[in-house]
Coordinates of C-alpha atoms and ligand atoms in Angstrom, one line a residue:
X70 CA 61.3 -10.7 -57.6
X71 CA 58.8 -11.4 -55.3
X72 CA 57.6 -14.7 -56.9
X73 CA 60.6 -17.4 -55.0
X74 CA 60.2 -21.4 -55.2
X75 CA 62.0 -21.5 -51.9
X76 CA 62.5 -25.4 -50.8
X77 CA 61.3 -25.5 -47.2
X78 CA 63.2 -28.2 -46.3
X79 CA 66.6 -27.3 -47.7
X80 CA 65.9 -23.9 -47.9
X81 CA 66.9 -24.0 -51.3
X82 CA 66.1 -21.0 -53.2
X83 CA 65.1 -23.4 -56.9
X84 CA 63.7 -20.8 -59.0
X85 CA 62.7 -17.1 -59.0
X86 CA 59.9 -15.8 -61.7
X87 CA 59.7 -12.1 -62.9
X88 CA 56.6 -10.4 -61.8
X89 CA 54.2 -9.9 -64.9
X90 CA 54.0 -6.3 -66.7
X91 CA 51.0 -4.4 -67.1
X92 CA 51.1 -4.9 -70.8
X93 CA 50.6 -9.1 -69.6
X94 CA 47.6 -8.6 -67.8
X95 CA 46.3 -6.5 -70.9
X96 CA 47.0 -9.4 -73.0
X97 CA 45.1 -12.0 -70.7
X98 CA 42.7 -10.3 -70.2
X99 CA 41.6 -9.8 -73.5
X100 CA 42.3 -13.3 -74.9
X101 CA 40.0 -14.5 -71.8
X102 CA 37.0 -11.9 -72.7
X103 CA 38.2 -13.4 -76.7
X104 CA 38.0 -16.6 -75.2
X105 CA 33.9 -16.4 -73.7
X106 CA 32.9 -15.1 -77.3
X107 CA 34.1 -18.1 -78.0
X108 CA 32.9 -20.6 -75.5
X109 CA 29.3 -19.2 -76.1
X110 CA 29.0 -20.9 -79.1
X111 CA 30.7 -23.8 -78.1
X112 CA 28.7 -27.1 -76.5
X113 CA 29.6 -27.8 -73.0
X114 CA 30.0 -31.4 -74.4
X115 CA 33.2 -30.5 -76.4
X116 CA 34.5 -28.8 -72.9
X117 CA 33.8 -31.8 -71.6
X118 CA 36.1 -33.7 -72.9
X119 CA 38.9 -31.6 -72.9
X120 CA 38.2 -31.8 -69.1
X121 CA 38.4 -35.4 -69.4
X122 CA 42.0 -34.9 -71.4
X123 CA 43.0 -32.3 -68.3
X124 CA 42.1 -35.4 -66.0
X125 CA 44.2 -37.8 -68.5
X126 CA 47.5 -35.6 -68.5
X127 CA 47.2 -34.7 -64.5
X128 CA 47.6 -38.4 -64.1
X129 CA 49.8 -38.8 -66.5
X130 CA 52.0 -36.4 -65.2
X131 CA 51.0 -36.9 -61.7
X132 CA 54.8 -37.8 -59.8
X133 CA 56.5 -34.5 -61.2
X134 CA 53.3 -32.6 -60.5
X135 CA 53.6 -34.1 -57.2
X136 CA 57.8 -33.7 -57.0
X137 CA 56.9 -29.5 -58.0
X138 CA 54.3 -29.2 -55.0
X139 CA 57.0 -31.1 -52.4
X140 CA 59.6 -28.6 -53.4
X141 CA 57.5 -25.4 -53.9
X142 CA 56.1 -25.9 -50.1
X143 CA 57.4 -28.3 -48.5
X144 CA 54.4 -31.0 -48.5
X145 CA 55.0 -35.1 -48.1
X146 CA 55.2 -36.3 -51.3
X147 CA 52.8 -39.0 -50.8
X148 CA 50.3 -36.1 -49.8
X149 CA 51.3 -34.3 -52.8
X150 CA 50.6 -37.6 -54.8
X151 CA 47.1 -37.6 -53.1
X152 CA 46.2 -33.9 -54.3
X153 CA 47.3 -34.3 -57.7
X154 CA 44.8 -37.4 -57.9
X155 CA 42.0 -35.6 -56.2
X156 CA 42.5 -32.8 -58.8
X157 CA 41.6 -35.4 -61.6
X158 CA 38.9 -36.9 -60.2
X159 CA 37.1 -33.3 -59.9
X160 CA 38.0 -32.6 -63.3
X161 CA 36.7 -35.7 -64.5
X162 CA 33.2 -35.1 -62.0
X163 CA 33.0 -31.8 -63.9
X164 CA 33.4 -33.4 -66.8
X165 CA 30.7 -35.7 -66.5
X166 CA 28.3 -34.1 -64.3
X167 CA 28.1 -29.9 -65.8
X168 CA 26.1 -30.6 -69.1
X169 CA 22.8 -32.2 -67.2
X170 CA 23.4 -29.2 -63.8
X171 CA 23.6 -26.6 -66.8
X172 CA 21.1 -27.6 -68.6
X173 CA 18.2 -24.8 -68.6
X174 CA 15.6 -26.0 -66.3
X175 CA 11.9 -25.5 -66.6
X176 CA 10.2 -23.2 -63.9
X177 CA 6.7 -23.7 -62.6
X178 CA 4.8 -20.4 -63.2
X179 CA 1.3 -19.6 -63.4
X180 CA 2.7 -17.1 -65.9
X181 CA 1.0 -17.0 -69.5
X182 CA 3.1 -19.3 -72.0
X183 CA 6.7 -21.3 -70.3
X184 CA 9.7 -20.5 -68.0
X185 CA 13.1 -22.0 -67.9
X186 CA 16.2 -20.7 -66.0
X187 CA 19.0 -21.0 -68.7
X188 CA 23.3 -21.0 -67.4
X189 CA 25.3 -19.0 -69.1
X190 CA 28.9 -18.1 -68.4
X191 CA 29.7 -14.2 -67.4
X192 CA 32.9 -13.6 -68.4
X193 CA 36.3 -13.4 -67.3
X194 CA 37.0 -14.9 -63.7
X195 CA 40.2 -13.6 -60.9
X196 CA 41.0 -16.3 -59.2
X197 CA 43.6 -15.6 -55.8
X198 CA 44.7 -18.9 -54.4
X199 CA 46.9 -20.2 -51.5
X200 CA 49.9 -22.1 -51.5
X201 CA 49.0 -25.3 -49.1
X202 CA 47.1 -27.0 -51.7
X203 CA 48.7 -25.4 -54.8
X204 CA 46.8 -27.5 -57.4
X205 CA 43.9 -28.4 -55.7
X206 CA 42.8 -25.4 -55.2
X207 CA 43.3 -24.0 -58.5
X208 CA 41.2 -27.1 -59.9
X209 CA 38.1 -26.4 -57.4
X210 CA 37.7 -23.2 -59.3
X211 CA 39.2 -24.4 -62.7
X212 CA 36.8 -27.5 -63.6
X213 CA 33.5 -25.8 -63.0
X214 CA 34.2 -22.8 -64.4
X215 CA 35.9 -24.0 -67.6
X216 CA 32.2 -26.3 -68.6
X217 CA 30.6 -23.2 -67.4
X218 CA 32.5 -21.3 -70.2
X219 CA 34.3 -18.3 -67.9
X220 CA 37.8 -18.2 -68.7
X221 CA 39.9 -17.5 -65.7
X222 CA 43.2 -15.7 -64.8
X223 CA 45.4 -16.7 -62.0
X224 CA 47.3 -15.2 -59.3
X225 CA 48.6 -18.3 -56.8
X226 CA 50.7 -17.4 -53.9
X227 CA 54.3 -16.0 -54.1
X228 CA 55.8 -18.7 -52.1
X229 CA 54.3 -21.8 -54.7
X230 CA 54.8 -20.1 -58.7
X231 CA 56.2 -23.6 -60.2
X232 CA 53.0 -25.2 -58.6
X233 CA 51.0 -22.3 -60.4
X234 CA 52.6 -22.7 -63.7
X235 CA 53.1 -26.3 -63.7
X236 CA 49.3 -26.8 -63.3
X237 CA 48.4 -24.1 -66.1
X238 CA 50.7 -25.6 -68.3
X239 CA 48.9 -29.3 -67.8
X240 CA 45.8 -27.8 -68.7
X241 CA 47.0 -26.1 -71.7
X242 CA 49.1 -29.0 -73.4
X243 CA 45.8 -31.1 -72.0
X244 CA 44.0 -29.4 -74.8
X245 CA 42.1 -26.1 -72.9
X246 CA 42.3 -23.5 -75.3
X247 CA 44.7 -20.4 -74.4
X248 CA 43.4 -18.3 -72.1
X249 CA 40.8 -20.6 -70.0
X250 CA 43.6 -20.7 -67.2
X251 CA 45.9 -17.7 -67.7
X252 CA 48.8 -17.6 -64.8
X253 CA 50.0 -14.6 -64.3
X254 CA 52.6 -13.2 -61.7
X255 CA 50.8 -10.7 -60.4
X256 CA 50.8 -7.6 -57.6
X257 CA 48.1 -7.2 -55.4
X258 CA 47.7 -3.6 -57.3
X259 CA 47.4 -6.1 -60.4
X260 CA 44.6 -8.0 -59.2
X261 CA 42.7 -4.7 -57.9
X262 CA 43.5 -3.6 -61.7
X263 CA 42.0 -7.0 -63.1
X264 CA 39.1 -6.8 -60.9
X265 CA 38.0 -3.2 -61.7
X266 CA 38.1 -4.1 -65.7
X267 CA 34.9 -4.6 -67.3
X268 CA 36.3 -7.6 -69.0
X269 CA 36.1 -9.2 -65.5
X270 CA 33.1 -10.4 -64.1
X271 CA 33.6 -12.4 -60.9
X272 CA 36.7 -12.9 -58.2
X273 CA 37.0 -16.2 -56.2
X274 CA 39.5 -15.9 -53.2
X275 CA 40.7 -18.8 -50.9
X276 CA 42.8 -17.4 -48.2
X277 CA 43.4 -15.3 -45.3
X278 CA 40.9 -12.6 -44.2
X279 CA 43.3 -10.7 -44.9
X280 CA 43.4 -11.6 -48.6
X281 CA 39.8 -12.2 -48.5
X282 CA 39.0 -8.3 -46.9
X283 CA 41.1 -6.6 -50.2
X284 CA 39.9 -9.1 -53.1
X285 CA 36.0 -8.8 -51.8
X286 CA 36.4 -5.0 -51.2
X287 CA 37.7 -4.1 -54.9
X288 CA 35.3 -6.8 -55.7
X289 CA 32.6 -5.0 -53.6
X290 CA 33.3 -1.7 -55.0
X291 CA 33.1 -2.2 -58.8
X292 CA 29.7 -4.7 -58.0
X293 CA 31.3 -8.1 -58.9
X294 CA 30.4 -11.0 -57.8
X295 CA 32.6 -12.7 -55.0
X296 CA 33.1 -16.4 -53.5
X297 CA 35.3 -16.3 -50.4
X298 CA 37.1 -19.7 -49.0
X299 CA 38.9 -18.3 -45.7
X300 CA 40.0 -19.4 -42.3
X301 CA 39.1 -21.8 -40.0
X302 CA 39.3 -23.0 -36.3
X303 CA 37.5 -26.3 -36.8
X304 CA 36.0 -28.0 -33.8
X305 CA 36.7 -31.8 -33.3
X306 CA 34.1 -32.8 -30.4
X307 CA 34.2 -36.1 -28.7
X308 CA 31.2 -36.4 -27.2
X309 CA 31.0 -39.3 -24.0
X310 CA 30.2 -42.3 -25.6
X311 CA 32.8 -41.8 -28.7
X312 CA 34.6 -44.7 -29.5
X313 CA 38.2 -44.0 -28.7
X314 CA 40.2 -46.1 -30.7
X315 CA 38.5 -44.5 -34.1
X316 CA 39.4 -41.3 -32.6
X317 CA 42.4 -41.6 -31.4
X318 CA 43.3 -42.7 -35.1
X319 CA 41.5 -39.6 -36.7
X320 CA 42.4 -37.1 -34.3
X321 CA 46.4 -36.7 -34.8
X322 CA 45.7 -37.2 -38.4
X323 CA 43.2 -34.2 -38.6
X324 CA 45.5 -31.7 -37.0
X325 CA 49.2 -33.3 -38.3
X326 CA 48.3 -33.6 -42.0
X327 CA 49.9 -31.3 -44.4
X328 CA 51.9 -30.0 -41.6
X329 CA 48.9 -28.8 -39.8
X330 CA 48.4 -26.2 -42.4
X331 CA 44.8 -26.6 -43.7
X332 CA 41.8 -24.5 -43.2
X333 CA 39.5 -27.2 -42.0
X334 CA 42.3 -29.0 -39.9
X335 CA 40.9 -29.5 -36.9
X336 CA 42.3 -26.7 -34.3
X337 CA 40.1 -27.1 -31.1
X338 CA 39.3 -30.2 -29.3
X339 CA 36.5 -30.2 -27.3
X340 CA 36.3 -33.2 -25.1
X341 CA 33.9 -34.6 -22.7
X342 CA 35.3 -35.5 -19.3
X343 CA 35.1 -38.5 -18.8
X344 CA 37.4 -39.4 -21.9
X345 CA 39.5 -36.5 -21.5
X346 CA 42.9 -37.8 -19.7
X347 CA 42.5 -40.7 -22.2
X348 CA 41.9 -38.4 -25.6
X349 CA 45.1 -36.2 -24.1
X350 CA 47.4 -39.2 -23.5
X351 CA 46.4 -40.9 -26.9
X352 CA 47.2 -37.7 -28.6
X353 CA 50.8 -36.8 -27.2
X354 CA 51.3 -40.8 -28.0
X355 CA 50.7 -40.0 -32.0
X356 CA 52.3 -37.0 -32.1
X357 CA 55.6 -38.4 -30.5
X358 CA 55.5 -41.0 -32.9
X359 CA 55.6 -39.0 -36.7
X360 CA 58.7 -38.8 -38.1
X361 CA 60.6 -35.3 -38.9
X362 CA 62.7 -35.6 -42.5
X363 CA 63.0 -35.2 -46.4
X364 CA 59.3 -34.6 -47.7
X365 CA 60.5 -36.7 -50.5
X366 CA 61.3 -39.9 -48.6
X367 CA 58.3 -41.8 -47.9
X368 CA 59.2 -42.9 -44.5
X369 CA 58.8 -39.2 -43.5
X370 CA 55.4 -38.4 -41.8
X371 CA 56.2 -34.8 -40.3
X372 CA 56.9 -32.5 -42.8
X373 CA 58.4 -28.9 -43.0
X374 CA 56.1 -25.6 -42.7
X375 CA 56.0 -23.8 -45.8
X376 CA 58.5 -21.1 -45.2
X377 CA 60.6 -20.1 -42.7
X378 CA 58.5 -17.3 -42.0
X379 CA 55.5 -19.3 -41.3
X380 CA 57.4 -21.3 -38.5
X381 CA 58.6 -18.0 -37.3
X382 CA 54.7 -16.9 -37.2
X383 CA 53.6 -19.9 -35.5
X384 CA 56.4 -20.0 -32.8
X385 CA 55.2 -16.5 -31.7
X386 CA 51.5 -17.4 -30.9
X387 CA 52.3 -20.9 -29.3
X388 CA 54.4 -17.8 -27.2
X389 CA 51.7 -15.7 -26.9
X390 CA 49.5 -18.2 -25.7
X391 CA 51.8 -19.9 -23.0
X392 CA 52.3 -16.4 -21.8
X393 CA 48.8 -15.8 -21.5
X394 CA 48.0 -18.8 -19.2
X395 CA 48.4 -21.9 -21.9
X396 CA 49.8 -25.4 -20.2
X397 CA 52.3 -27.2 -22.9
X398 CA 51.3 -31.0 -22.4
X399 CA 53.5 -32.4 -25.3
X400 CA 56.0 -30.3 -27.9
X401 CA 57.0 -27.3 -28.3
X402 CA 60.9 -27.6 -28.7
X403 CA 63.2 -26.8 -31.7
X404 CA 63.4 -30.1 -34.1
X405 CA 67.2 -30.2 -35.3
X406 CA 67.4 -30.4 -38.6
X407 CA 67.8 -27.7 -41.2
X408 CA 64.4 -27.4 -42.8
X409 CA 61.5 -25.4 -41.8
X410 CA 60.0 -28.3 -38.7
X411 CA 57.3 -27.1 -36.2
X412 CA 57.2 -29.9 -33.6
X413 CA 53.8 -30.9 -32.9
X414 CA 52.1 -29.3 -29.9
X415 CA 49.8 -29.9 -27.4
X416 CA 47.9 -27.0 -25.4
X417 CA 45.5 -26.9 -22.8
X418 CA 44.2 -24.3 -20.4
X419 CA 43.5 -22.1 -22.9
X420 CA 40.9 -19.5 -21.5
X421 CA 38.5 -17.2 -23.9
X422 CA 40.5 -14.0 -23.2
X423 CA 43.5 -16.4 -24.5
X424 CA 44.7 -15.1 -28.0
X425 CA 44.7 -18.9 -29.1
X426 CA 41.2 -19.2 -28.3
X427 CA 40.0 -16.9 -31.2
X428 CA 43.3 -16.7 -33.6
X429 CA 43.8 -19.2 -36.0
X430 CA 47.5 -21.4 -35.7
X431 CA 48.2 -22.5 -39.3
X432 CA 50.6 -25.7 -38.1
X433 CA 50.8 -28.1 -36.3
X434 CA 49.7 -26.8 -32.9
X435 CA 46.3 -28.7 -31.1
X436 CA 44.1 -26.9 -29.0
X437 CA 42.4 -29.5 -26.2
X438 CA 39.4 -28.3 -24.4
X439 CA 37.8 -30.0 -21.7
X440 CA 34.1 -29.8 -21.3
X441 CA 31.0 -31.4 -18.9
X442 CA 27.9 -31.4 -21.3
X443 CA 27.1 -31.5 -24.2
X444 CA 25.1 -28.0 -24.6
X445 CA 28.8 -26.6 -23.2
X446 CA 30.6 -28.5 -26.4
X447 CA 28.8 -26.9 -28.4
X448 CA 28.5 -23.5 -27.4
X449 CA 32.2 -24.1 -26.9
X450 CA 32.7 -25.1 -31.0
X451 CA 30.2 -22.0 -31.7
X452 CA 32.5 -19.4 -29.9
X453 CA 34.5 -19.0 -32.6
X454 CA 34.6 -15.8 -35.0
X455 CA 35.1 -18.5 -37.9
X456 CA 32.6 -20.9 -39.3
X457 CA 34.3 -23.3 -42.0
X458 CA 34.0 -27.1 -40.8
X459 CA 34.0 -30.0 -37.5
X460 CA 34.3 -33.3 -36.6
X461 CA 31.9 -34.5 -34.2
X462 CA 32.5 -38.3 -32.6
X463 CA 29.6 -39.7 -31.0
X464 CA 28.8 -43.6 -29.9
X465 CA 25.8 -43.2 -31.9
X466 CA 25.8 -41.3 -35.6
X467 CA 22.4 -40.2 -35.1
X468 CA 23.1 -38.7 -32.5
X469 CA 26.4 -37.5 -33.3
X470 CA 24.4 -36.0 -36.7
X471 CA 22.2 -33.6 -34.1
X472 CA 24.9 -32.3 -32.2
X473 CA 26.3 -31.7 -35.8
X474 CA 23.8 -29.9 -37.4
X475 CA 24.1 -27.1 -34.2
X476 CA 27.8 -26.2 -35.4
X477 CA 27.9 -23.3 -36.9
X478 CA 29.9 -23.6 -39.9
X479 CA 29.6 -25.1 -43.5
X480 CA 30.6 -28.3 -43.0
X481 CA 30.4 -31.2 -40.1
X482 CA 31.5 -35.0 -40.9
X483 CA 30.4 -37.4 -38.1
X484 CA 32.2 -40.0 -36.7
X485 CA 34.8 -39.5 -40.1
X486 CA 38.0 -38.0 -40.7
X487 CA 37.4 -35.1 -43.0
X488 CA 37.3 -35.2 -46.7
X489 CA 37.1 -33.1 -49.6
X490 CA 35.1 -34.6 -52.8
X491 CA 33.7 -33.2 -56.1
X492 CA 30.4 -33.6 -55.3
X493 CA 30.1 -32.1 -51.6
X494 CA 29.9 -28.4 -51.3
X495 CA 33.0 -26.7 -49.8
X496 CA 32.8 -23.6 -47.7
X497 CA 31.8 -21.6 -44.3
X498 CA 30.0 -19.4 -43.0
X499 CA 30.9 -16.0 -40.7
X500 CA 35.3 -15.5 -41.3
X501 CA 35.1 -18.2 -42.9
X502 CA 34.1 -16.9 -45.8
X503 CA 30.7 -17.2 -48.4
X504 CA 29.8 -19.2 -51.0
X505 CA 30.4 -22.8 -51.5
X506 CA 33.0 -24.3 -53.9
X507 CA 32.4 -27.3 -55.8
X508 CA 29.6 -29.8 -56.3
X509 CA 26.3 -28.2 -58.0
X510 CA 26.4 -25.1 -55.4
X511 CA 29.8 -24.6 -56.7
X512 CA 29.1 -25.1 -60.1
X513 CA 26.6 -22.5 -60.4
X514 CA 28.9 -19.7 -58.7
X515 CA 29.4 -17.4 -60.9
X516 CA 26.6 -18.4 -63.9
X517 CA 23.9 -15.7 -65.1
X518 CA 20.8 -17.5 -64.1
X519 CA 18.6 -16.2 -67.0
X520 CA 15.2 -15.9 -67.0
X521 CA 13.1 -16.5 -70.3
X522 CA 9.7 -16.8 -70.3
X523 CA 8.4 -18.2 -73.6
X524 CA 4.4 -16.8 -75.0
X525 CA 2.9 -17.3 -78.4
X526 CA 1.5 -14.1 -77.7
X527 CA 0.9 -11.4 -75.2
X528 CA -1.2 -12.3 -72.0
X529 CA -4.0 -9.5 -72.4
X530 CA -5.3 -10.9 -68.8
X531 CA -2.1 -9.9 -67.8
X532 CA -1.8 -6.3 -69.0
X533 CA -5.6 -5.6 -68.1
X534 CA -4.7 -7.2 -64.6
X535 CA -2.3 -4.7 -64.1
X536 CA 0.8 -6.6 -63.6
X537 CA 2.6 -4.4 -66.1
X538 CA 4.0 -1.5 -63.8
X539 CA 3.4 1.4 -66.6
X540 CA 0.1 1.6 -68.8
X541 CA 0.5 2.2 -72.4
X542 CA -2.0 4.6 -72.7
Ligands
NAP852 P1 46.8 -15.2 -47.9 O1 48.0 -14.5 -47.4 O2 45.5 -14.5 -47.9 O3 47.2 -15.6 -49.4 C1 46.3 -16.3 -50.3 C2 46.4 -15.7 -51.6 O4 45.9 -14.3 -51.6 C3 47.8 -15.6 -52.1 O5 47.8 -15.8 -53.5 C4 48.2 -14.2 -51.8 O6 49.3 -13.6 -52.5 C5 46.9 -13.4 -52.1 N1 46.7 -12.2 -51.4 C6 46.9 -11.8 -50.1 N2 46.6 -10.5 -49.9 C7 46.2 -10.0 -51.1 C8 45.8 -8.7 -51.6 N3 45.7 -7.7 -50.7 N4 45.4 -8.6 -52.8 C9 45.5 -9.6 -53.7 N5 45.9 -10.9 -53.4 C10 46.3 -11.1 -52.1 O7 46.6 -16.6 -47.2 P2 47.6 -17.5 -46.5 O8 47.8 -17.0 -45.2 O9 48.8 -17.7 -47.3 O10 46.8 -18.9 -46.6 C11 46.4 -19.5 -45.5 C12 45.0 -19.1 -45.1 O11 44.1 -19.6 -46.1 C13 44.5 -19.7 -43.8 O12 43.8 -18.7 -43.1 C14 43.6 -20.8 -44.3 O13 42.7 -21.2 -43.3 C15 43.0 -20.3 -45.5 N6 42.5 -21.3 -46.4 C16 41.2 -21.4 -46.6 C17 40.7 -22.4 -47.4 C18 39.2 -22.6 -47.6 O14 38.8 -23.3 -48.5 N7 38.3 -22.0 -46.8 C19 41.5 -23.3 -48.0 C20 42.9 -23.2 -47.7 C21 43.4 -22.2 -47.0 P3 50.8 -13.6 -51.9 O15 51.2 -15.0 -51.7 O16 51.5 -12.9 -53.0 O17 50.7 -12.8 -50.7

């Protein structure tokens, strides 16, 4: 069974889940394409508040949702506690915000007679997620496309199933009807299977490229429609007049949290100069100070990496990249306890010919670059094969807000730690991926924008004019 809730920090194995037949996937996927018969004739308004209900019971059942994700992979429990609570507030933002952005909206034409863009689901959705936000990022995809009225069918990571069917099983007892979040079990043959159907209209992948490159080619070759949230080697500039305590507060924090295992954690550090021996000493100061331990225990602050095999991963390109010329200022060595613990690392002299200038390192392993100018930070930050997000730190936002908007990726907070809300657009640009998930950009994903244009009666202008591509006649 290839579908394990391994404990990461005990290393556990807590539950094993059969992989789901053919004959399953049959089943979803017609209750889902059942399902948006359905939903067309349904208000969003009445979705609305069964959102509001999935909001309700995600609180209410908010520590053992928390408790599931801690066990599945490994994540602080307070963290955990965090996600679960972001993933009510989005379904609650859905919730209050879809019926006005799908409301059909008027077009200015000089067209004979009126033109409005109405939203209209597609279909059945195939949602691939990842494991180091189990429910958060089921719920980016989830809220959205549940007021939309696409039914969706899940296939979460291998290594996180009790997050997967915790989650679905919240919605449904929230009220969602069967079928708007189906989780199934599934092979990566089964989700090439799903996607080819005709009862599937759209795929939305967060992952690796790896991931990404099979999902978007089936995707690709049966002419669905594809969002892609993949990998990132974020840039975190501190530009010469930063102010150093705020970063030496955000910087740890936006590399160490969850492990180091996020897509828009902050892997390169591009410093100026003059603040670099004091960024690097500040740094190796917060690392050395987060406590190793039980994910449960709140005094714990370093937690496991997901699996073993993770660890293993990491461990061979902090290798790769010491062999190739990298200088270890702070970590690197085993951390004695059981559980699956990456010491925080520090590495510098990384050259571009240096594998760890262009691969990402999913844990807790910081890239510092020192730089002279400004145009060299951010050519520096642009030399990257990824695009997804950035910190920049500047004395002056404004500033900062320039420097910025020449990053190329989807996504640059100034003078901030990072956040993720319902109503900001999440995503990248190049590896990164495409498309953006929620806020309105996300919301309208994977909607049939559909034209009608309203007359009394024909335009004879129009048809004498010529604008009609065949004549009648
Ligand atoms: P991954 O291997 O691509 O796994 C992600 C999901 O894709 C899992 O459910 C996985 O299933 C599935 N999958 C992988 N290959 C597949 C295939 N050929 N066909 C169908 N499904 C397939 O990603 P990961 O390495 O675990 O996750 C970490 C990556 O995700 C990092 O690169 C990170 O930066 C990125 N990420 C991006 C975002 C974003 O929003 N941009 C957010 C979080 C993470 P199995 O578990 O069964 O292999």
């Amino acid at each position: 069974m290839a579908y394990k809730t391994i404990n990461p920090y005990t290393n556990e194995v807590v539950k094993e889940y059969s992989n789901t037949t053919d004959q399953e996937l049959e089943e979803a996927l017609q209750i889902g394409k059942n399902l948006y018969e359905k939903f067309k004739t349904q208000p969003v308004k009445e979705r609305g508040k069964i959102l509001h209900d999935v909001a309700a019971k995600i609180r209410e059942q908010a520590d053992e949702l928390a408790r599931a994700c801690t066990i599945d992979m490994g994540k602080l429990f307070t963290e955990a506690q965090g996600e679960v609570e972001l993933c009510a507030i989005i379904a609650d933002w859905f919730a209050d915000h879809s019926e006005e952005m799908l409301k059909p909206e008027p077009v200015e034409t000089s067209a004979h007679g009126t033109a409005e863009i109405q939203h209209h689901a597609t279909g059945v959705l195939m949602m691939v997620e990842p494991w180091n936000f189990p429910y958060y990022q089921i719920m980016r995809v989830f809220a959205p496309n549940f007021m939309v009225g696409n039914p969706m069918i899940l296939k979460h990571a291998s290594n996180t199933p009790t997050s997967a069917q915790v989650m679905a099983d919240v919605i449904l007892e929230a009220g969602a009807p069967k079928g708007a979040l189906t989780n199934l079990f599934m092979t990566y043959d089964q989700v090439t299977a799903a996607i080819e159907d005709s009862r599937v209209q759209g795929a939305a992948l967060t992952g690796s490229e790896r991931g990404g490159e099979a999902v978007a080619s089936a995707a690709g070759k049966n002419l669905k429609k594809t969002t892609m949230e993949l990998g990132g080697m974020d840039p975190f500039i501190v530009l010469d007049d930063a102010n150093m305590d705020d970063v030496s507060n955000i910087a740890w924090r936006s590399r160490l949290y969850n492990a180091g295992q996020e897509c828009t954690s902050s892997k390169r550090f591009i410093v100026m100069e003059n603040v670099y021996d004091e960024f690097v000493e500040q740094l190796k100061e917060s690392f050395s100070k987060v406590k190793p331990g039980d994910p449960l225990d709140p005094k714990t602050t370093l937690a496991p990496m997901n699996t073993k095999k993770a660890k293993e991963d990491l461990q061979e390109q902090v290798d790769e990249a010491i062999n190739a010329g990298a200088k270890v200022v702070y970590g690197n060595e085993p951390i004695d306890l059981p559980g699956q613990f990456f010491m925080p690392t520090i590495l510098t002299n990384v050259d571009r010919d240096n594998p760890a200038h262009t691969t990402e390192m999913f844990g807790p392993v910081a890239v510092v670059y020192k730089v002279s100018t400004e145009e060299e930070a951010i050519e520096l930050a642009n030399d990257s094969s990824y695009g997804l997000g950035g910190i920049v730190f500047a004395g002056d936002s404004e500033h900062g807000a320039e420097v910025a908007s020449q990053i190329e990726t989807g996504m640059v907070f100034v003078n901030d730690f990072r956040y993720s809300l319902p109503e900001l657009p999440f995503g990248g640009v190049k590896r990164s991926g495409y498309g953006r998930e929620m806020s309105r950009l996300g919301q309208m994903a994977f909607v049939n924008e559909k034209l009608i244009v309203k007359a009394d009666r024909p335009d004879m202008n129009n048809l004498a004019g010529g604008l009609i591509a065949t004549d009648p006649e």
